[in-house]
Short mmCIF file of C-alpha atoms in Angstrom, two decimals:
data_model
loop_
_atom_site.label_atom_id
_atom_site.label_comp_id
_atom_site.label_asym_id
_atom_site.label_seq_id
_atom_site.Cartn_x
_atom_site.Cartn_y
_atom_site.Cartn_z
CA UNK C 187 -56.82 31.22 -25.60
CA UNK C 188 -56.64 34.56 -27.35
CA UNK C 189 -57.75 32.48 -30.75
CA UNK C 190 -61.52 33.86 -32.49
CA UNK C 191 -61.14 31.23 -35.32
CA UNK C 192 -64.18 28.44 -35.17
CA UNK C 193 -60.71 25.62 -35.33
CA UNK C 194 -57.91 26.22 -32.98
CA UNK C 195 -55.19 24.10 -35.01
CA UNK C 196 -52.86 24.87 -32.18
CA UNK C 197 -50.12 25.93 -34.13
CA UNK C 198 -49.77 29.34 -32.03
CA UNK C 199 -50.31 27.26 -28.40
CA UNK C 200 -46.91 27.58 -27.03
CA UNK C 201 -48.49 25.51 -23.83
CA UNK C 202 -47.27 21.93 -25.65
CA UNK C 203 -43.94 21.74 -24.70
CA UNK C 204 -42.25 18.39 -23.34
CA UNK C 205 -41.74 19.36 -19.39
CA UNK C 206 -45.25 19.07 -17.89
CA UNK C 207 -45.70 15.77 -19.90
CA UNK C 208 -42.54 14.08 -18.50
CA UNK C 209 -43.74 15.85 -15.28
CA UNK C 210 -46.77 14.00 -15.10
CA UNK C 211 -44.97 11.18 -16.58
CA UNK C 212 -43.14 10.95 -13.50
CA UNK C 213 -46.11 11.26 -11.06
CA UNK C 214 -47.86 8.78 -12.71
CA UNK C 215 -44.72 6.68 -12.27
CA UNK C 216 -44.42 7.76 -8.53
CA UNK C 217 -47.70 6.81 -7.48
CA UNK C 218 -47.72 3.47 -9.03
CA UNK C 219 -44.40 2.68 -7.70
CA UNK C 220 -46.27 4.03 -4.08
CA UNK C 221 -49.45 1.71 -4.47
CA UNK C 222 -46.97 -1.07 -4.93
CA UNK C 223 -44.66 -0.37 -1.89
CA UNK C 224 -47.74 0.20 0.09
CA UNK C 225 -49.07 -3.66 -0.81
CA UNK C 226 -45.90 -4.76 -0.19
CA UNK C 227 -45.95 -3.49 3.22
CA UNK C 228 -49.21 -4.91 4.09
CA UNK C 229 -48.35 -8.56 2.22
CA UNK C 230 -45.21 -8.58 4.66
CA UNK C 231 -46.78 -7.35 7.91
CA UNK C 232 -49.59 -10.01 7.33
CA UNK C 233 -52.40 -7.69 6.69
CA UNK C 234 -51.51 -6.07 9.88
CA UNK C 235 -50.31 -2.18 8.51
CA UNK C 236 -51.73 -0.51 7.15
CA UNK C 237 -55.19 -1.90 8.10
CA UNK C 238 -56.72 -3.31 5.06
CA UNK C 239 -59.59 -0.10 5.41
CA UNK C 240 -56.85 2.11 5.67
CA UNK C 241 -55.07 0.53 2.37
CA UNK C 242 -58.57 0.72 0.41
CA UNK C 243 -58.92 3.87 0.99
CA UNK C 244 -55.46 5.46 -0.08
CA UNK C 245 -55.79 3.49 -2.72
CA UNK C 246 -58.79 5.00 -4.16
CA UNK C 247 -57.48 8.54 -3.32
CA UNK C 248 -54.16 7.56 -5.27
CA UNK C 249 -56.07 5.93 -8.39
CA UNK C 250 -58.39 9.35 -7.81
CA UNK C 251 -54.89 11.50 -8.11
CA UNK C 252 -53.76 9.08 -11.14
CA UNK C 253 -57.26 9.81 -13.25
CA UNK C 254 -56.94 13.40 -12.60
CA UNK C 255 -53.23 13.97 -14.30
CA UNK C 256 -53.85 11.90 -17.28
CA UNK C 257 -57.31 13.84 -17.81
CA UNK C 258 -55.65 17.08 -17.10
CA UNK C 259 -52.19 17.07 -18.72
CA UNK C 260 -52.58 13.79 -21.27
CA UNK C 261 -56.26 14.36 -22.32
CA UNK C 262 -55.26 18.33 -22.26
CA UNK C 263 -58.35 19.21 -20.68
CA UNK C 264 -56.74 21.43 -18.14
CA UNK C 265 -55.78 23.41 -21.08
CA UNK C 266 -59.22 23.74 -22.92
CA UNK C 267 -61.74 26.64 -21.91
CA UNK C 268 -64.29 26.11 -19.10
CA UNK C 269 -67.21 25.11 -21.08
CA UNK C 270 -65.53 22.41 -22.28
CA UNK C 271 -64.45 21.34 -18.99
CA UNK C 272 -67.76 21.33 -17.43
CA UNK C 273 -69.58 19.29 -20.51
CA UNK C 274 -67.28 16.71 -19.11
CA UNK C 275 -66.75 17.17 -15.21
CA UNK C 276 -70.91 17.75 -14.62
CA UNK C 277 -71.89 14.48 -16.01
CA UNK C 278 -69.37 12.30 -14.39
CA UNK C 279 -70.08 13.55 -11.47
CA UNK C 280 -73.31 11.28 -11.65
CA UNK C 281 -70.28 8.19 -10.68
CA UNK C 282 -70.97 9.66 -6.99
CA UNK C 283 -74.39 8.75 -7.21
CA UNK C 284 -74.20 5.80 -9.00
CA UNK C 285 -71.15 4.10 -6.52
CA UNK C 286 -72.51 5.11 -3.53
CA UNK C 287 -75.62 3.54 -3.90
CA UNK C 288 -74.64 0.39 -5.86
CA UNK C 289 -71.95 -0.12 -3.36
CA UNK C 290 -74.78 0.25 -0.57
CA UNK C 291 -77.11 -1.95 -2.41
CA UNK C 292 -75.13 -4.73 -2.43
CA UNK C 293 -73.62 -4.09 0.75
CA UNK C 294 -77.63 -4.55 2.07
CA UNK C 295 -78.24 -7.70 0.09
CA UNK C 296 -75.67 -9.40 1.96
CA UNK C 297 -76.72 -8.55 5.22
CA UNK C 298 -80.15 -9.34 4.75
CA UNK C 299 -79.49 -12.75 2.63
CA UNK C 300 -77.39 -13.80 5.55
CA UNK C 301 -79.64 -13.06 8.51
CA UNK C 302 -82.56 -14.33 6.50
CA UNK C 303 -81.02 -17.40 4.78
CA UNK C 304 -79.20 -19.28 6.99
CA UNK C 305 -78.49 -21.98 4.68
CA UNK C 306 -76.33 -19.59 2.69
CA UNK C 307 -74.89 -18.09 4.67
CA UNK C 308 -73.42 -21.84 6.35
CA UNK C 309 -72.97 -22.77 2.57
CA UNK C 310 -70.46 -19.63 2.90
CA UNK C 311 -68.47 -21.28 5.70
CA UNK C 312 -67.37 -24.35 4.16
CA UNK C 313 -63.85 -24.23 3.86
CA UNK C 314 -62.52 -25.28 -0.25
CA UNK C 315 -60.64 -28.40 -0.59
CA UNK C 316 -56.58 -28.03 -0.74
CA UNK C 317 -55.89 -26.43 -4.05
CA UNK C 318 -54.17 -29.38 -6.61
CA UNK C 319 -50.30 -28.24 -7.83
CA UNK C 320 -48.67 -25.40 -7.25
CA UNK C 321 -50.94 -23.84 -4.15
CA UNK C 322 -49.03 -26.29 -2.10
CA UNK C 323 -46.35 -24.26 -0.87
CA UNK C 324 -47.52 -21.84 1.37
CA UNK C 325 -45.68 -21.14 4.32
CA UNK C 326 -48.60 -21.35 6.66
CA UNK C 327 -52.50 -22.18 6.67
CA UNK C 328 -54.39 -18.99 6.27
CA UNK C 329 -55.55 -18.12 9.77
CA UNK C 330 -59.59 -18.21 9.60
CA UNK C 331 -61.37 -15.03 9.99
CA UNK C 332 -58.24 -12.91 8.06
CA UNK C 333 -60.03 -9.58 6.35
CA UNK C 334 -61.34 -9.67 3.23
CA UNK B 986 -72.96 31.65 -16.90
CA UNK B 987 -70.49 33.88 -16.63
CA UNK B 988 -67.45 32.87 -18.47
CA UNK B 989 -63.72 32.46 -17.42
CA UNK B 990 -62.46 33.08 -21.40
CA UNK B 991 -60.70 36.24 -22.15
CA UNK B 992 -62.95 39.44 -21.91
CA UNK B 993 -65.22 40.23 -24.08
CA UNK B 994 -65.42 36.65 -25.90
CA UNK B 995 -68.88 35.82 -26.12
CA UNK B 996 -68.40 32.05 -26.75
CA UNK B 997 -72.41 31.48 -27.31
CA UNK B 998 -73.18 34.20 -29.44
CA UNK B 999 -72.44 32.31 -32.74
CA UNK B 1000 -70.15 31.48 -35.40
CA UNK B 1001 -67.88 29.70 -33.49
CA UNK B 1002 -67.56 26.81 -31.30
CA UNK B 1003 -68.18 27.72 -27.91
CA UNK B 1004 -66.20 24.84 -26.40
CA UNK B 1005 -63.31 26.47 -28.82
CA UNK B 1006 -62.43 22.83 -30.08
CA UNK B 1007 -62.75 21.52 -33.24
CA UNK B 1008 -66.23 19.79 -33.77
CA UNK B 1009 -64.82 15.77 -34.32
CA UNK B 1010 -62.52 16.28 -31.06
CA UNK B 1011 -66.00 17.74 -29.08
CA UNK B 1012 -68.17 14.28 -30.56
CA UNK B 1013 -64.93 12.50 -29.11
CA UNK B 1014 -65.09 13.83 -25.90
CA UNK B 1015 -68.66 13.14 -25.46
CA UNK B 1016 -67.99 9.41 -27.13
CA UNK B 1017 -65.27 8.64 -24.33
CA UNK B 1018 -68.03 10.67 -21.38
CA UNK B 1019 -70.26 7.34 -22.74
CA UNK B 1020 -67.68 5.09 -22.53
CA UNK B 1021 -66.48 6.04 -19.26
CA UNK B 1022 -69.87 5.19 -18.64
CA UNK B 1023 -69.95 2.02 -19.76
CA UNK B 1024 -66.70 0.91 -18.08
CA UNK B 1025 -68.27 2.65 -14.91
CA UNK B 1026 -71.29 0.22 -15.38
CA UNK B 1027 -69.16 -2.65 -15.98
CA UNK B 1028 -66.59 -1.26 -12.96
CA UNK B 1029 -69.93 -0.80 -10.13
CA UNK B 1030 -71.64 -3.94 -11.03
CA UNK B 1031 -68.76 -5.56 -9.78
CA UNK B 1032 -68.17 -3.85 -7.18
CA UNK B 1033 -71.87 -4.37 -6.42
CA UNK B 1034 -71.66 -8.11 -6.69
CA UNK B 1035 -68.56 -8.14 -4.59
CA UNK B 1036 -70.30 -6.12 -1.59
CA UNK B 1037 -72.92 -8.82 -2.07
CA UNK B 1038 -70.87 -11.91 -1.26
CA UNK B 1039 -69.48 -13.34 1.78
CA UNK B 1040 -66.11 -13.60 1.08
CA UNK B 1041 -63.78 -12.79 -2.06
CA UNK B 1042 -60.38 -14.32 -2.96
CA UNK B 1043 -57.09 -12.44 -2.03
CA UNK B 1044 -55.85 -10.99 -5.00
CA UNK B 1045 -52.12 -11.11 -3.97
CA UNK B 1046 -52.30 -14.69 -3.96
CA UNK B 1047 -53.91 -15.02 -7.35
CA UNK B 1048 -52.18 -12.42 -9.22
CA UNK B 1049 -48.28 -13.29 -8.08
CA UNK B 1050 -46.79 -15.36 -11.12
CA UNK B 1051 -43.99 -13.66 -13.64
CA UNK B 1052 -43.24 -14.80 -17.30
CA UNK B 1053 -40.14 -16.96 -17.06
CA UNK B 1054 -40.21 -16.96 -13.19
CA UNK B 1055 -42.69 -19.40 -12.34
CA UNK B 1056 -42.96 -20.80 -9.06
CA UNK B 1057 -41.83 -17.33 -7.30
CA UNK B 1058 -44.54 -15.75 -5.45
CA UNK B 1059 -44.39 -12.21 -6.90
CA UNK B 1060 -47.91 -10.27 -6.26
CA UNK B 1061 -48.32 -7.47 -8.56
CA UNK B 1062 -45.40 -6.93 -9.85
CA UNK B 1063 -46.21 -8.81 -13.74
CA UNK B 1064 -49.46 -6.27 -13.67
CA UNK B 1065 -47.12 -3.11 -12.61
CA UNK B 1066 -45.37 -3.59 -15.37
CA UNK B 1067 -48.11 -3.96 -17.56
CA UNK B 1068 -49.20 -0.29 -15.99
CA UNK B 1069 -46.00 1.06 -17.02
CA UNK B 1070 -45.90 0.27 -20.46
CA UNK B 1071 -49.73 1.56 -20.90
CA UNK B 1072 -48.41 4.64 -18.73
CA UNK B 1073 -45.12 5.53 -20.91
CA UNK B 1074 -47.44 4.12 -23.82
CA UNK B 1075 -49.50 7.11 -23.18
CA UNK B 1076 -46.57 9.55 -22.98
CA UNK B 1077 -45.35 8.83 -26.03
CA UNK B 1078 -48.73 9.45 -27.73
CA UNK B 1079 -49.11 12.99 -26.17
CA UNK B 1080 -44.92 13.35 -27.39
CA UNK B 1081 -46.99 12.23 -30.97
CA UNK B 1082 -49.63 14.88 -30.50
CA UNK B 1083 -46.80 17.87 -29.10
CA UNK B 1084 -44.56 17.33 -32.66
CA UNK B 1085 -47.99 17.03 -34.39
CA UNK B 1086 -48.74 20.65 -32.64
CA UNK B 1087 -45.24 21.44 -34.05
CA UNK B 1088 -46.36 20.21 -37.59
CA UNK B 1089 -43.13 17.98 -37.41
CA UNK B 1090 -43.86 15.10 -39.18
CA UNK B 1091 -40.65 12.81 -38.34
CA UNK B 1092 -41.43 13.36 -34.72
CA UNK B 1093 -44.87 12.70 -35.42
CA UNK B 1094 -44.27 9.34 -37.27
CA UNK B 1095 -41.50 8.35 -34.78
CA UNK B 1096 -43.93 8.66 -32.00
CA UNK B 1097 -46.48 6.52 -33.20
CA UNK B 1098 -44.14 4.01 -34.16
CA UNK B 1099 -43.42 3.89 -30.41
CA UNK B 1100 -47.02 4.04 -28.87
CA UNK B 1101 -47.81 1.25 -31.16
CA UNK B 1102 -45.03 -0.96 -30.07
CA UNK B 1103 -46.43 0.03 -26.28
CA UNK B 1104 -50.01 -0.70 -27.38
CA UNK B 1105 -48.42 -4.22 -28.53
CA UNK B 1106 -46.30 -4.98 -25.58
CA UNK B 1107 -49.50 -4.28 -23.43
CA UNK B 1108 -51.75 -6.78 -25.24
CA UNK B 1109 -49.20 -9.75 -25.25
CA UNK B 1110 -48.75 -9.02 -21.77
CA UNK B 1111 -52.35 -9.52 -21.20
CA UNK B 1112 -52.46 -12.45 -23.49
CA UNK B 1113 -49.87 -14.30 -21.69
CA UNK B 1114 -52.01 -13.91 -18.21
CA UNK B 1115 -54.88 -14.86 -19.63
CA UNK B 1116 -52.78 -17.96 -20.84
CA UNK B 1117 -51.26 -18.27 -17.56
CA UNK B 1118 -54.64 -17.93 -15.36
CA UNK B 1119 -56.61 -20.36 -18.38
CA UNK B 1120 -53.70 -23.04 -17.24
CA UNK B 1121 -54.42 -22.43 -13.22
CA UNK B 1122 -58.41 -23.65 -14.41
CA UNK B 1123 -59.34 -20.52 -13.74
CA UNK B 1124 -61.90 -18.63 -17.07
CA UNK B 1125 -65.61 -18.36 -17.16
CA UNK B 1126 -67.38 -19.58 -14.99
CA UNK B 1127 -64.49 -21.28 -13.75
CA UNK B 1128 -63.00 -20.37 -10.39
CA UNK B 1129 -60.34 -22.58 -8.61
CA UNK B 1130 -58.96 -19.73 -6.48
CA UNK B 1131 -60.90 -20.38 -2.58
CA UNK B 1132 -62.10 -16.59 -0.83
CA UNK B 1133 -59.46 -14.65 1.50
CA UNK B 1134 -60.71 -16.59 4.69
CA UNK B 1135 -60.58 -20.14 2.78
CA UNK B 1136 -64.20 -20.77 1.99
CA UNK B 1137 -65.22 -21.49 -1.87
CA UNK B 1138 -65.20 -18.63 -3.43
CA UNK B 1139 -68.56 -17.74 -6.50
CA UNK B 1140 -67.51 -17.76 -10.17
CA UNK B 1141 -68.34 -14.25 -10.32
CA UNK B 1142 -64.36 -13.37 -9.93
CA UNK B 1143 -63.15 -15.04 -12.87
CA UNK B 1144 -66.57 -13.73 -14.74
CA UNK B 1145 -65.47 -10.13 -13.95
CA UNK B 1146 -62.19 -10.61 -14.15
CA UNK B 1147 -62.36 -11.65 -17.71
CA UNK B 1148 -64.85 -10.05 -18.86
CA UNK B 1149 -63.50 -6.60 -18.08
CA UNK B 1150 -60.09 -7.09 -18.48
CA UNK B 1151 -61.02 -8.41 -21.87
CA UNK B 1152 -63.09 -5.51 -22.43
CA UNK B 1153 -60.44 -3.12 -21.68
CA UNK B 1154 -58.22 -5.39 -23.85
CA UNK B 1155 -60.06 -4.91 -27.08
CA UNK B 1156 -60.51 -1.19 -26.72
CA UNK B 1157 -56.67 -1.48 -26.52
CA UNK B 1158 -56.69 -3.65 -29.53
CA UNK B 1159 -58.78 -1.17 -31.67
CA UNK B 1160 -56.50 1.96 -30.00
CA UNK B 1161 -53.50 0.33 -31.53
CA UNK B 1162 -55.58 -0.25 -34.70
CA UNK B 1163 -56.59 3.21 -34.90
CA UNK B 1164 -52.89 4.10 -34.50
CA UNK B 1165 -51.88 1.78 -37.42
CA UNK B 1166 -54.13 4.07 -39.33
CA UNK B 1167 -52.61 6.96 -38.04
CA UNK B 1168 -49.13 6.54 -38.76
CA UNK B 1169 -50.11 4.95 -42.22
CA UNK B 1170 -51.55 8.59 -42.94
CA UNK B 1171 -48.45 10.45 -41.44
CA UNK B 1172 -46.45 8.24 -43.90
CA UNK B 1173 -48.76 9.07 -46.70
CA UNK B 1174 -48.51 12.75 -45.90
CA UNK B 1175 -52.16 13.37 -45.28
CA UNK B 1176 -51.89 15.15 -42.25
CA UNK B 1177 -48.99 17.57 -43.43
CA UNK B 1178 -51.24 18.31 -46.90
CA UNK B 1179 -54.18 19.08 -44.52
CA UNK B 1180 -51.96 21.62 -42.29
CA UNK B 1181 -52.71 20.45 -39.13
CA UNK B 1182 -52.71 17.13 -37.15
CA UNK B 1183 -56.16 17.13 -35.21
CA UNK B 1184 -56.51 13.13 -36.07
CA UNK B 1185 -53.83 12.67 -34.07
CA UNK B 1186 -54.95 14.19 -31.39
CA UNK B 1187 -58.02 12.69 -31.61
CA UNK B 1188 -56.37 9.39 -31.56
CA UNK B 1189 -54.30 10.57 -28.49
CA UNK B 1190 -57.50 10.76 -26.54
CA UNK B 1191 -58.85 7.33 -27.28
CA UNK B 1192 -55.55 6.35 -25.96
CA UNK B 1193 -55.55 7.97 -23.15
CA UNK B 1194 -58.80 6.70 -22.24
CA UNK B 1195 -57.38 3.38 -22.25
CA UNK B 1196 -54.61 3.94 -19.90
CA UNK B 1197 -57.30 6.19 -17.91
CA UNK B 1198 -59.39 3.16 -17.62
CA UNK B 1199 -56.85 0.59 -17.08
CA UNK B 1200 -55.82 2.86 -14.08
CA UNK B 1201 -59.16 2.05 -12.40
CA UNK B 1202 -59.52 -1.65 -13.65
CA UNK B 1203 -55.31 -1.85 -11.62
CA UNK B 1204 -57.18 -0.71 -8.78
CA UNK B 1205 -60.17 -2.87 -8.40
CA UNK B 1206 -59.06 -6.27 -9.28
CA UNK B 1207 -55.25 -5.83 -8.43
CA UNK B 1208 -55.28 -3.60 -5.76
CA UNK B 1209 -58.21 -3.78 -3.65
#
């Protein structure tokens, strides 16, 4: 970033060369193909590993790791000065604020709808009617009280 | 604040950018910081909704059909692929902006060509599970899918579901519009009279966004 001009064309940037985009080409790739193995394993053990907590939470740290390469290396921002960085990194990290207490917010409404209304919350037991067509060949009844 | 640039660069002193971009690339930044925000609006209200409701259906058992496979119960796989396509997609569009860096116009043109075809590829993948979900009953304020533990399950997963999928689909659609416009000025030689390709790279980060934003809409309806 040795530049002074007012528009950096790029044209002496020797930083945009092919590897680190394959690289995180590649990672991208990996992770996806690691969120999907994951699944997998918990489809086949019947929700039993990893714990369905567990899954939720590598998954968010994986889809965390999956924003921050194509922000860095695709959206170049790694590469750009710090001010630059920071108009964009301070204001997102209002998201912390804003999922935490959504998240919470709704989390409360249930809890307080369903000690408080009891009607809804027995509404909420009734098991649905046998799905019509195709939903008719699973290999066994869903055991009652599986985890969300 | 003290500054990480080179020594001596005083970046706020005038007569030059201090975020040492060029001033359309700086308004898109900020654009995408307010769209992130508006997907992030669209992403926690659902997430708020769904923290607010008894149960939720499994979405292994919704999302499990393939084009040209149907009856075969195959969770996730029809949506990895459409994450693959958006993700090489996306590589070829920074491959556009590199040979733009290079001022190679072939490259340039060749590139494009190929993120468009990705952009394409996504969207009829989307179109056909739209199809495919519309002919399981399931659309707005539809919902034929029963929760995780059996019971009957809100509308408010199909009314997510389509409404930010198809949100995310039509800032795909106008990506692969902008890129239509793109190449057509590559062809015509704009870019290469100008002396520098900064429209593509603006273009690039639109995209990006996309497949950014797709990356979190995988997570919370496929994944979690």
């Amino acid at each position: 970033m040795e530049h002074t001009k007012t528009i950096d064309t790029g044209h002496s940037e020797p930083h945009f060369d092919t590897k680190p985009i394959w690289r995180t080409f590649w990672i991208l790739l990996g992770i996806t193909l690691f969120e999907l193995l994951l699944a997998t394993i918990h489809i086949k053990t019947d929700g039993r590993f990893p714990p369905k907590l567990a899954l939720n939470g590598m998954y968010l740290i994986l889809t965390c790791a999956k924003a921050f390469y194509i922000i860095a290396e695709f959206m170049h921002l790694r590469h750009e000065i710090k001010n630059l960085i920071m108009t964009v990194a301070i204001p997102a990290t209002l998201f912390i604020w804003f999922i935490i207490s959504f998240l919470w917010d709704g989390g409360s409404y249930r809890d307080l709808r369903n000690r408080y209304d009891r009607h809804h919350f027995e509404q909420q037991q009734v098991k649905a009617p046998p799905a019509e067509g195709g939903e008719g060949h699973e290999p066994a009844a869903k055991k009652p009280g599986t985890p969300e | 604040m003290a500054q990480m640039a080179p020594a001596g660069t005083k970046w706020w002193s005038g007569g030059k950018s201090p975020f040492n971009v060029e001033y359309g690339k700086l308004m898109m930044w900020y654009f995408l910081m307010s769209d992130a925000f508006t997907f992030g609006a669209f992403l926690i209200s659902y997430g708020s909704i769904r923290f607010a409701t008894n149960g939720w259906p499994d979405p292994n058992e919704v999302f499990r059909a393939f084009p040209l496979l149907e009856g075969m119960n195959l969770p996730l796989v029809f949506v990895s692929l459409m994450t693959f396509i958006l993700i090489a997609s996306s590589v070829t569009m920074v491959l556009a902006v590199a040979a733009g860096h290079n001022n190679d116009q072939k490259s340039v043109t060749k590139y494009m060509i190929l993120t468009i075809i990705g952009g394409l590829m996504f969207l009829g993948c989307q179109a056909w599970e739209w199809t495919h979900l519309h002919g399981e009953h399931a659309w707005w304020g539809r919902n034929p899918f029963p929760n995780a533990d059996g019971s009957v399950a809100t509308t408010n997963f199909t009314n997510f579901f389509f409404t930010i999928t198809g949100f995310h689909g039509f800032h795909v659609f106008s990506g692969v519009i902008i890129n239509i416009i793109m190449l057509i000025k590559n062809l015509r030689g704009d870019f290469a009279k100008r002396g520098h390709y900064l429209m593509i790279e603006k273009a690039g980060l639109y995209w990006h966004f996309v497949d950014l934003v797709w990356v979190f809409v995988f997570t919370c309806f496929y994944l979690l």
